[in-house]
mmCIF file of C-alpha atoms in Angstrom:
data_model
loop_
_atom_site.group_PDB
_atom_site.id
_atom_site.type_symbol
_atom_site.label_atom_id
_atom_site.label_comp_id
_atom_site.label_asym_id
_atom_site.label_seq_id
_atom_site.Cartn_x
_atom_site.Cartn_y
_atom_site.Cartn_z
ATOM 1 C CA UNK A 872 -13.006 -43.379 64.196
ATOM 2 C CA UNK A 873 -13.666 -46.712 65.761
ATOM 3 C CA UNK A 874 -17.381 -47.500 64.812
ATOM 4 C CA UNK A 875 -19.326 -49.441 67.538
ATOM 5 C CA UNK A 876 -22.896 -50.421 67.844
ATOM 6 C CA UNK A 877 -25.673 -51.355 70.409
ATOM 7 C CA UNK A 878 -29.224 -52.299 70.507
ATOM 8 C CA UNK A 879 -31.838 -50.708 72.915
ATOM 9 C CA UNK A 880 -35.551 -51.194 73.410
ATOM 10 C CA UNK A 881 -37.701 -48.275 74.728
ATOM 11 C CA UNK A 882 -41.312 -47.852 75.943
ATOM 12 C CA UNK A 883 -43.909 -45.194 75.187
ATOM 13 C CA UNK A 884 -46.089 -45.335 78.456
ATOM 14 C CA UNK A 885 -49.162 -43.249 78.873
ATOM 15 C CA UNK A 886 -51.429 -42.270 81.619
ATOM 16 C CA UNK A 887 -54.186 -40.274 79.917
ATOM 17 C CA UNK A 888 -52.322 -37.393 77.928
ATOM 18 C CA UNK A 889 -49.037 -37.584 80.065
ATOM 19 C CA UNK A 890 -46.009 -39.663 79.123
ATOM 20 C CA UNK A 891 -43.611 -41.448 81.251
ATOM 21 C CA UNK A 892 -40.063 -39.916 81.013
ATOM 22 C CA UNK A 893 -36.735 -40.761 82.815
ATOM 23 C CA UNK A 894 -33.798 -38.064 83.480
ATOM 24 C CA UNK A 895 -29.975 -39.052 82.738
ATOM 25 C CA UNK A 896 -27.775 -39.147 85.933
ATOM 26 C CA UNK A 897 -24.507 -37.346 86.261
ATOM 27 C CA UNK A 898 -22.763 -40.220 84.736
ATOM 28 C CA UNK A 899 -25.030 -40.609 81.721
ATOM 29 C CA UNK A 900 -24.088 -39.529 78.282
ATOM 30 C CA UNK A 901 -26.486 -36.682 78.427
ATOM 31 C CA UNK A 902 -26.701 -35.531 82.026
ATOM 32 C CA UNK A 903 -30.192 -33.999 83.013
ATOM 33 C CA UNK A 904 -31.702 -34.873 79.602
ATOM 34 C CA UNK A 905 -35.036 -36.842 79.623
ATOM 35 C CA UNK A 906 -35.865 -39.618 77.449
ATOM 36 C CA UNK A 907 -38.025 -42.623 77.103
ATOM 37 C CA UNK A 908 -37.603 -45.483 79.564
ATOM 38 C CA UNK A 909 -35.436 -48.161 78.258
ATOM 39 C CA UNK A 910 -31.911 -49.122 77.571
ATOM 40 C CA UNK A 911 -29.611 -51.975 75.987
ATOM 41 C CA UNK A 912 -30.663 -55.424 75.300
ATOM 42 C CA UNK A 913 -28.531 -58.210 77.039
ATOM 43 C CA UNK A 914 -26.997 -60.742 74.780
ATOM 44 C CA UNK A 915 -29.701 -63.016 73.597
ATOM 45 C CA UNK A 916 -32.495 -61.008 75.200
ATOM 46 C CA UNK A 917 -35.830 -60.425 73.251
ATOM 47 C CA UNK A 918 -36.457 -56.743 72.766
ATOM 48 C CA UNK A 919 -39.934 -57.295 74.308
ATOM 49 C CA UNK A 920 -38.428 -58.706 77.295
ATOM 50 C CA UNK A 921 -35.689 -55.944 77.472
ATOM 51 C CA UNK A 922 -38.252 -53.211 77.538
ATOM 52 C CA UNK A 923 -40.278 -54.612 80.329
ATOM 53 C CA UNK A 924 -37.279 -55.173 82.441
ATOM 54 C CA UNK A 925 -35.827 -51.746 81.612
ATOM 55 C CA UNK A 926 -39.027 -49.830 82.631
ATOM 56 C CA UNK A 927 -39.118 -51.716 85.663
ATOM 57 C CA UNK A 928 -35.570 -50.980 86.667
ATOM 58 C CA UNK A 929 -35.730 -47.416 85.861
ATOM 59 C CA UNK A 930 -39.143 -46.393 87.165
ATOM 60 C CA UNK A 931 -40.500 -49.092 89.543
ATOM 61 C CA UNK A 932 -43.539 -49.698 87.191
ATOM 62 C CA UNK A 933 -44.548 -53.173 85.753
ATOM 63 C CA UNK A 934 -45.639 -52.715 82.074
ATOM 64 C CA UNK A 935 -46.928 -55.052 79.313
ATOM 65 C CA UNK A 936 -46.309 -54.476 75.615
ATOM 66 C CA UNK A 937 -49.194 -53.189 73.707
ATOM 67 C CA UNK A 938 -47.558 -52.994 70.445
ATOM 68 C CA UNK A 939 -44.477 -52.072 68.292
ATOM 69 C CA UNK A 940 -44.447 -48.440 67.344
ATOM 70 C CA UNK A 941 -41.124 -47.579 65.480
ATOM 71 C CA UNK A 942 -37.377 -48.553 64.748
ATOM 72 C CA UNK A 943 -34.915 -45.690 64.815
ATOM 73 C CA UNK A 944 -31.229 -45.151 64.899
ATOM 74 C CA UNK A 945 -28.805 -42.339 66.008
ATOM 75 C CA UNK A 946 -24.831 -41.973 66.361
ATOM 76 C CA UNK A 947 -23.113 -40.616 69.214
ATOM 77 C CA UNK A 948 -19.570 -39.687 69.043
ATOM 78 C CA UNK A 949 -17.037 -39.707 71.795
ATOM 79 C CA UNK A 950 -13.983 -37.609 70.289
ATOM 80 C CA UNK A 951 -11.690 -38.337 73.221
ATOM 81 C CA UNK A 952 -11.985 -42.145 72.763
ATOM 82 C CA UNK A 953 -12.239 -41.772 69.000
ATOM 83 C CA UNK A 954 -15.398 -43.697 69.071
ATOM 84 C CA UNK A 955 -18.685 -43.468 67.103
ATOM 85 C CA UNK A 956 -21.494 -45.307 68.630
ATOM 86 C CA UNK A 957 -24.550 -46.411 66.507
ATOM 87 C CA UNK A 958 -27.510 -47.245 68.660
ATOM 88 C CA UNK A 959 -30.526 -49.024 66.965
ATOM 89 C CA UNK A 960 -33.710 -48.100 69.281
ATOM 90 C CA UNK A 961 -36.745 -50.241 69.071
ATOM 91 C CA UNK A 962 -39.832 -48.480 70.224
ATOM 92 C CA UNK A 963 -42.801 -50.057 71.784
ATOM 93 C CA UNK A 964 -46.166 -48.925 73.234
ATOM 94 C CA UNK A 965 -46.366 -50.215 76.808
ATOM 95 C CA UNK A 966 -49.121 -50.300 79.195
ATOM 96 C CA UNK A 967 -48.648 -49.906 82.973
ATOM 97 C CA UNK A 968 -49.988 -52.874 85.101
ATOM 98 C CA UNK A 969 -48.643 -52.298 88.564
ATOM 99 C CA UNK A 970 -45.808 -51.026 90.773
ATOM 100 C CA UNK A 971 -45.037 -47.711 92.290
ATOM 101 C CA UNK A 972 -43.487 -44.920 90.346
ATOM 102 C CA UNK A 973 -39.961 -44.060 91.851
ATOM 103 C CA UNK A 974 -36.644 -42.494 90.938
ATOM 104 C CA UNK A 975 -33.917 -44.953 89.905
ATOM 105 C CA UNK A 976 -31.296 -45.757 92.539
ATOM 106 C CA UNK A 977 -27.766 -45.562 90.840
ATOM 107 C CA UNK A 978 -26.858 -46.164 87.336
ATOM 108 C CA UNK A 979 -27.421 -43.650 84.396
ATOM 109 C CA UNK A 980 -30.904 -42.663 85.430
ATOM 110 C CA UNK A 981 -31.736 -40.624 88.332
ATOM 111 C CA UNK A 982 -35.264 -39.560 88.005
ATOM 112 C CA UNK A 983 -38.627 -40.662 86.589
ATOM 113 C CA UNK A 984 -41.892 -38.847 86.253
ATOM 114 C CA UNK A 985 -45.255 -38.215 84.146
ATOM 115 C CA UNK A 986 -45.400 -35.196 81.959
ATOM 116 C CA UNK A 987 -48.104 -33.644 79.749
ATOM 117 C CA UNK A 988 -46.953 -32.566 76.199
ATOM 118 C CA UNK A 989 -46.631 -29.095 77.301
ATOM 119 C CA UNK A 990 -44.411 -29.963 80.167
ATOM 120 C CA UNK A 991 -42.401 -32.348 77.984
ATOM 121 C CA UNK A 992 -41.724 -29.489 75.575
ATOM 122 C CA UNK A 993 -40.016 -27.556 78.359
ATOM 123 C CA UNK A 994 -37.591 -30.256 79.079
ATOM 124 C CA UNK A 995 -34.102 -30.988 77.484
ATOM 125 C CA UNK A 996 -35.083 -34.120 75.545
ATOM 126 C CA UNK A 997 -32.951 -36.543 73.719
ATOM 127 C CA UNK A 998 -33.704 -36.226 70.085
ATOM 128 C CA UNK A 999 -35.118 -39.642 69.436
ATOM 129 C CA UNK A 1000 -37.652 -38.936 72.260
ATOM 130 C CA UNK A 1001 -38.577 -35.651 71.076
ATOM 131 C CA UNK A 1002 -39.323 -36.911 67.672
ATOM 132 C CA UNK A 1003 -41.454 -39.904 68.825
ATOM 133 C CA UNK A 1004 -43.477 -37.336 70.884
ATOM 134 C CA UNK A 1005 -43.857 -34.997 67.989
ATOM 135 C CA UNK A 1006 -41.857 -32.380 69.725
ATOM 136 C CA UNK A 1007 -39.093 -30.115 68.297
ATOM 137 C CA UNK A 1008 -35.719 -32.092 68.528
ATOM 138 C CA UNK A 1009 -32.491 -30.116 69.558
ATOM 139 C CA UNK A 1010 -29.127 -31.874 69.470
ATOM 140 C CA UNK A 1011 -27.474 -32.324 72.840
ATOM 141 C CA UNK A 1012 -23.733 -32.352 73.443
ATOM 142 C CA UNK A 1013 -22.450 -35.947 74.150
ATOM 143 C CA UNK A 1014 -20.441 -36.319 77.440
ATOM 144 C CA UNK A 1015 -17.148 -37.401 75.966
ATOM 145 C CA UNK A 1016 -15.349 -40.337 77.678
ATOM 146 C CA UNK A 1017 -18.144 -41.850 79.800
ATOM 147 C CA UNK A 1018 -18.553 -45.105 78.199
ATOM 148 C CA UNK A 1019 -16.005 -47.840 79.056
ATOM 149 C CA UNK A 1020 -15.385 -49.123 75.369
ATOM 150 C CA UNK A 1021 -13.572 -52.382 76.049
ATOM 151 C CA UNK A 1022 -12.413 -54.745 73.159
ATOM 152 C CA UNK A 1023 -15.410 -56.319 71.190
ATOM 153 C CA UNK A 1024 -15.818 -60.064 72.376
ATOM 154 C CA UNK A 1025 -14.478 -62.676 70.006
ATOM 155 C CA UNK A 1026 -16.735 -65.570 70.931
ATOM 156 C CA UNK A 1027 -20.368 -63.714 70.502
ATOM 157 C CA UNK A 1028 -21.730 -61.215 68.417
ATOM 158 C CA UNK A 1029 -25.019 -59.137 68.348
ATOM 159 C CA UNK A 1030 -26.396 -58.133 64.801
ATOM 160 C CA UNK A 1031 -29.306 -55.768 63.895
ATOM 161 C CA UNK A 1032 -31.089 -56.385 60.591
ATOM 162 C CA UNK A 1033 -34.026 -54.950 58.691
ATOM 163 C CA UNK A 1034 -36.166 -57.160 56.333
ATOM 164 C CA UNK A 1035 -39.308 -56.583 54.309
ATOM 165 C CA UNK A 1036 -42.450 -58.485 53.581
ATOM 166 C CA UNK A 1037 -42.451 -57.124 49.973
ATOM 167 C CA UNK A 1038 -45.457 -57.252 47.632
ATOM 168 C CA UNK A 1039 -46.655 -55.835 44.332
ATOM 169 C CA UNK A 1040 -50.097 -54.624 43.222
ATOM 170 C CA UNK A 1041 -50.887 -58.039 42.067
ATOM 171 C CA UNK A 1042 -50.490 -59.423 45.526
ATOM 172 C CA UNK A 1043 -47.046 -61.208 44.558
ATOM 173 C CA UNK A 1044 -44.573 -61.682 47.353
ATOM 174 C CA UNK A 1045 -40.765 -61.174 46.615
ATOM 175 C CA UNK A 1046 -38.249 -63.451 48.145
ATOM 176 C CA UNK A 1047 -34.659 -63.793 47.814
ATOM 177 C CA UNK A 1048 -32.505 -67.266 48.047
ATOM 178 C CA UNK A 1049 -29.529 -67.439 50.324
ATOM 179 C CA UNK A 1050 -26.287 -68.568 48.359
ATOM 180 C CA UNK A 1051 -24.166 -71.308 48.977
ATOM 181 C CA UNK A 1052 -21.560 -70.896 51.751
ATOM 182 C CA UNK A 1053 -23.823 -68.811 53.925
ATOM 183 C CA UNK A 1054 -26.105 -70.031 56.800
ATOM 184 C CA UNK A 1055 -29.442 -71.167 55.470
ATOM 185 C CA UNK A 1056 -28.059 -71.652 51.895
ATOM 186 C CA UNK A 1057 -30.747 -72.694 49.375
ATOM 187 C CA UNK A 1058 -33.633 -71.297 51.729
ATOM 188 C CA UNK A 1059 -35.949 -68.564 50.427
ATOM 189 C CA UNK A 1060 -35.730 -65.437 52.639
ATOM 190 C CA UNK A 1061 -37.063 -62.016 53.064
ATOM 191 C CA UNK A 1062 -35.200 -59.305 51.207
ATOM 192 C CA UNK A 1063 -33.064 -57.246 53.534
ATOM 193 C CA UNK A 1064 -30.151 -57.788 55.860
ATOM 194 C CA UNK A 1065 -27.845 -55.817 58.279
ATOM 195 C CA UNK A 1066 -27.925 -52.081 58.287
ATOM 196 C CA UNK A 1067 -24.835 -49.941 57.801
ATOM 197 C CA UNK A 1068 -23.238 -47.781 60.644
ATOM 198 C CA UNK A 1069 -25.278 -44.594 60.706
ATOM 199 C CA UNK A 1070 -28.051 -45.752 58.546
ATOM 200 C CA UNK A 1071 -31.768 -45.912 59.521
ATOM 201 C CA UNK A 1072 -33.508 -49.293 59.498
ATOM 202 C CA UNK A 1073 -36.008 -48.396 56.963
ATOM 203 C CA UNK A 1074 -33.433 -46.857 54.668
ATOM 204 C CA UNK A 1075 -31.190 -49.829 55.057
ATOM 205 C CA UNK A 1076 -34.139 -52.220 54.023
ATOM 206 C CA UNK A 1077 -34.870 -50.125 50.829
ATOM 207 C CA UNK A 1078 -31.054 -50.191 49.831
ATOM 208 C CA UNK A 1079 -30.859 -53.882 50.434
ATOM 209 C CA UNK A 1080 -34.036 -54.118 48.122
ATOM 210 C CA UNK A 1081 -32.343 -52.578 45.360
ATOM 211 C CA UNK A 1082 -29.267 -54.550 45.796
ATOM 212 C CA UNK A 1083 -30.651 -57.887 46.052
ATOM 213 C CA UNK A 1084 -33.687 -57.757 43.721
ATOM 214 C CA UNK A 1085 -33.379 -54.394 41.646
ATOM 215 C CA UNK A 1086 -36.725 -53.045 43.105
ATOM 216 C CA UNK A 1087 -37.679 -49.685 44.260
ATOM 217 C CA UNK A 1088 -39.921 -49.848 47.118
ATOM 218 C CA UNK A 1089 -41.668 -47.710 49.868
ATOM 219 C CA UNK A 1090 -42.210 -48.719 53.416
ATOM 220 C CA UNK A 1091 -45.986 -48.881 54.495
ATOM 221 C CA UNK A 1092 -45.414 -49.930 58.249
ATOM 222 C CA UNK A 1093 -43.516 -51.861 60.716
ATOM 223 C CA UNK A 1094 -44.855 -55.380 61.288
ATOM 224 C CA UNK A 1095 -42.778 -57.210 63.857
ATOM 225 C CA UNK A 1096 -39.425 -57.587 65.727
ATOM 226 C CA UNK A 1097 -37.913 -61.056 65.587
ATOM 227 C CA UNK A 1098 -35.242 -62.510 67.776
ATOM 228 C CA UNK A 1099 -32.651 -65.209 66.998
ATOM 229 C CA UNK A 1100 -30.056 -66.520 69.513
ATOM 230 C CA UNK A 1101 -27.816 -69.313 68.374
ATOM 231 C CA UNK A 1102 -25.286 -69.869 70.942
ATOM 232 C CA UNK A 1103 -23.885 -72.749 68.798
ATOM 233 C CA UNK A 1104 -23.439 -70.881 65.644
ATOM 234 C CA UNK A 1105 -20.011 -71.075 63.617
ATOM 235 C CA UNK A 1106 -18.421 -67.731 62.900
ATOM 236 C CA UNK A 1107 -15.450 -66.899 60.571
ATOM 237 C CA UNK A 1108 -13.130 -69.810 60.004
ATOM 238 C CA UNK A 1109 -15.659 -72.014 61.446
ATOM 239 C CA UNK A 1110 -15.044 -71.041 65.015
ATOM 240 C CA UNK A 1111 -17.865 -71.252 67.596
ATOM 241 C CA UNK A 1112 -19.760 -67.889 68.042
ATOM 242 C CA UNK A 1113 -22.568 -67.009 70.366
ATOM 243 C CA UNK A 1114 -24.846 -65.388 67.622
ATOM 244 C CA UNK A 1115 -27.496 -62.866 68.593
ATOM 245 C CA UNK A 1116 -29.742 -61.320 65.589
ATOM 246 C CA UNK A 1117 -32.337 -58.698 66.140
ATOM 247 C CA UNK A 1118 -34.527 -58.265 63.157
ATOM 248 C CA UNK A 1119 -37.309 -55.607 62.330
ATOM 249 C CA UNK A 1120 -39.693 -56.504 59.584
ATOM 250 C CA UNK A 1121 -41.573 -53.922 57.672
ATOM 251 C CA UNK A 1122 -44.245 -54.262 54.939
ATOM 252 C CA UNK A 1123 -43.094 -52.818 51.744
ATOM 253 C CA UNK A 1124 -44.908 -52.126 48.550
ATOM 254 C CA UNK A 1125 -43.351 -52.076 45.226
ATOM 255 C CA UNK A 1126 -45.662 -50.128 42.978
ATOM 256 C CA UNK A 1127 -43.809 -50.580 39.555
ATOM 257 C CA UNK A 1128 -42.308 -54.090 39.898
ATOM 258 C CA UNK A 1129 -39.778 -55.341 37.388
ATOM 259 C CA UNK A 1130 -37.910 -58.635 36.840
ATOM 260 C CA UNK A 1131 -36.194 -59.436 40.032
ATOM 261 C CA UNK A 1132 -32.462 -59.255 39.373
ATOM 262 C CA UNK A 1133 -29.484 -59.701 42.013
ATOM 263 C CA UNK A 1134 -26.999 -56.942 41.576
ATOM 264 C CA UNK A 1135 -23.297 -56.995 42.300
ATOM 265 C CA UNK A 1136 -23.814 -54.729 45.306
ATOM 266 C CA UNK A 1137 -25.553 -57.713 47.209
ATOM 267 C CA UNK A 1138 -22.101 -59.062 48.121
ATOM 268 C CA UNK A 1139 -22.501 -62.726 47.002
ATOM 269 C CA UNK A 1140 -24.949 -63.787 49.881
ATOM 270 C CA UNK A 1141 -28.033 -63.587 47.710
ATOM 271 C CA UNK A 1142 -28.258 -66.394 44.822
ATOM 272 C CA UNK A 1143 -31.535 -65.477 43.377
ATOM 273 C CA UNK A 1144 -34.466 -63.175 43.799
ATOM 274 C CA UNK A 1145 -38.199 -63.960 42.355
ATOM 275 C CA UNK A 1146 -41.586 -62.920 42.580
ATOM 276 C CA UNK A 1147 -44.138 -65.497 43.804
ATOM 277 C CA UNK A 1148 -47.874 -65.883 44.021
ATOM 278 C CA UNK A 1149 -48.984 -66.252 47.499
ATOM 279 C CA UNK A 1150 -50.093 -70.060 47.115
ATOM 280 C CA UNK A 1151 -46.686 -70.748 45.699
ATOM 281 C CA UNK A 1152 -44.913 -69.580 48.830
ATOM 282 C CA UNK A 1153 -46.339 -72.612 50.761
ATOM 283 C CA UNK A 1154 -44.320 -75.022 48.688
ATOM 284 C CA UNK A 1155 -41.085 -73.043 49.048
ATOM 285 C CA UNK A 1156 -37.990 -74.049 51.639
ATOM 286 C CA UNK A 1157 -38.345 -70.832 53.636
ATOM 287 C CA UNK A 1158 -36.110 -69.359 56.575
ATOM 288 C CA UNK A 1159 -37.764 -68.825 59.877
ATOM 289 C CA UNK A 1160 -38.147 -65.250 59.394
ATOM 290 C CA UNK A 1161 -39.871 -65.637 55.954
ATOM 291 C CA UNK A 1162 -42.364 -68.149 57.546
ATOM 292 C CA UNK A 1163 -43.009 -65.576 60.359
ATOM 293 C CA UNK A 1164 -43.631 -62.536 57.753
ATOM 294 C CA UNK A 1165 -45.732 -64.452 55.261
ATOM 295 C CA UNK A 1166 -47.816 -66.689 57.723
ATOM 296 C CA UNK A 1167 -46.737 -69.583 55.534
ATOM 297 C CA UNK A 1168 -45.240 -72.885 56.711
ATOM 298 C CA UNK A 1169 -43.282 -73.724 53.669
ATOM 299 C CA UNK A 1170 -41.570 -77.091 53.298
#
């Protein structure tokens, strides 16, 4: 089965105890099923920008992002197309600031409305929406054949990854060095990387932590979502590639740290791994995402 991926941004918008939901239209994957407003990121678009745009398009309301709530993933299968679509969903808390609630005109959404928890519990909800609202999740059958899966573009790529600000009880920070032959070679980076098809973001990060540094960690919370758009990147065979990376950053604790050792499973992209005292981090050559997470400028 052909494995495809997409990245979406969704908003939890509340009016008192009521939550804003939208319904799938006849042409949607799940007709008449309700979900949080949101949808796919455009190429190069930051997730925070995408959720504001999607809420406005689907409901008529303008919103501001109040915080980052969660990052989850799910897979929808299209048997007639022999496609399995993995969707990484970045969830924000959003606050309404204006506009007038309306039903969407055209597209994959046909209705929007405010619902109390009791009312929402009586609706057919997409599983990711039910779980985020603390309601029972019931799998829904996909509508096979709707998505027009064309060939993946060869001149641009979108990638979802999960990284960690990893610390131990002594307050040390774990970093990994990018190996020669990879973008950013020689820089110290956060542990983590691209998630596998069908893998939850937090689980993917903990897997990468074992592969890149030999550490067992636990996710404490979700810190930030970072966006990297490089239209002038070089892809395989040194050909131009419009690169868009979406990176969620977690806070991770290693309760029983050991010497950091790169394993063969890291795949060659990690040259070294090491623990650093916070004051040492400022003297390191850091990637942009490592600077963001540690709050250190590096050199």
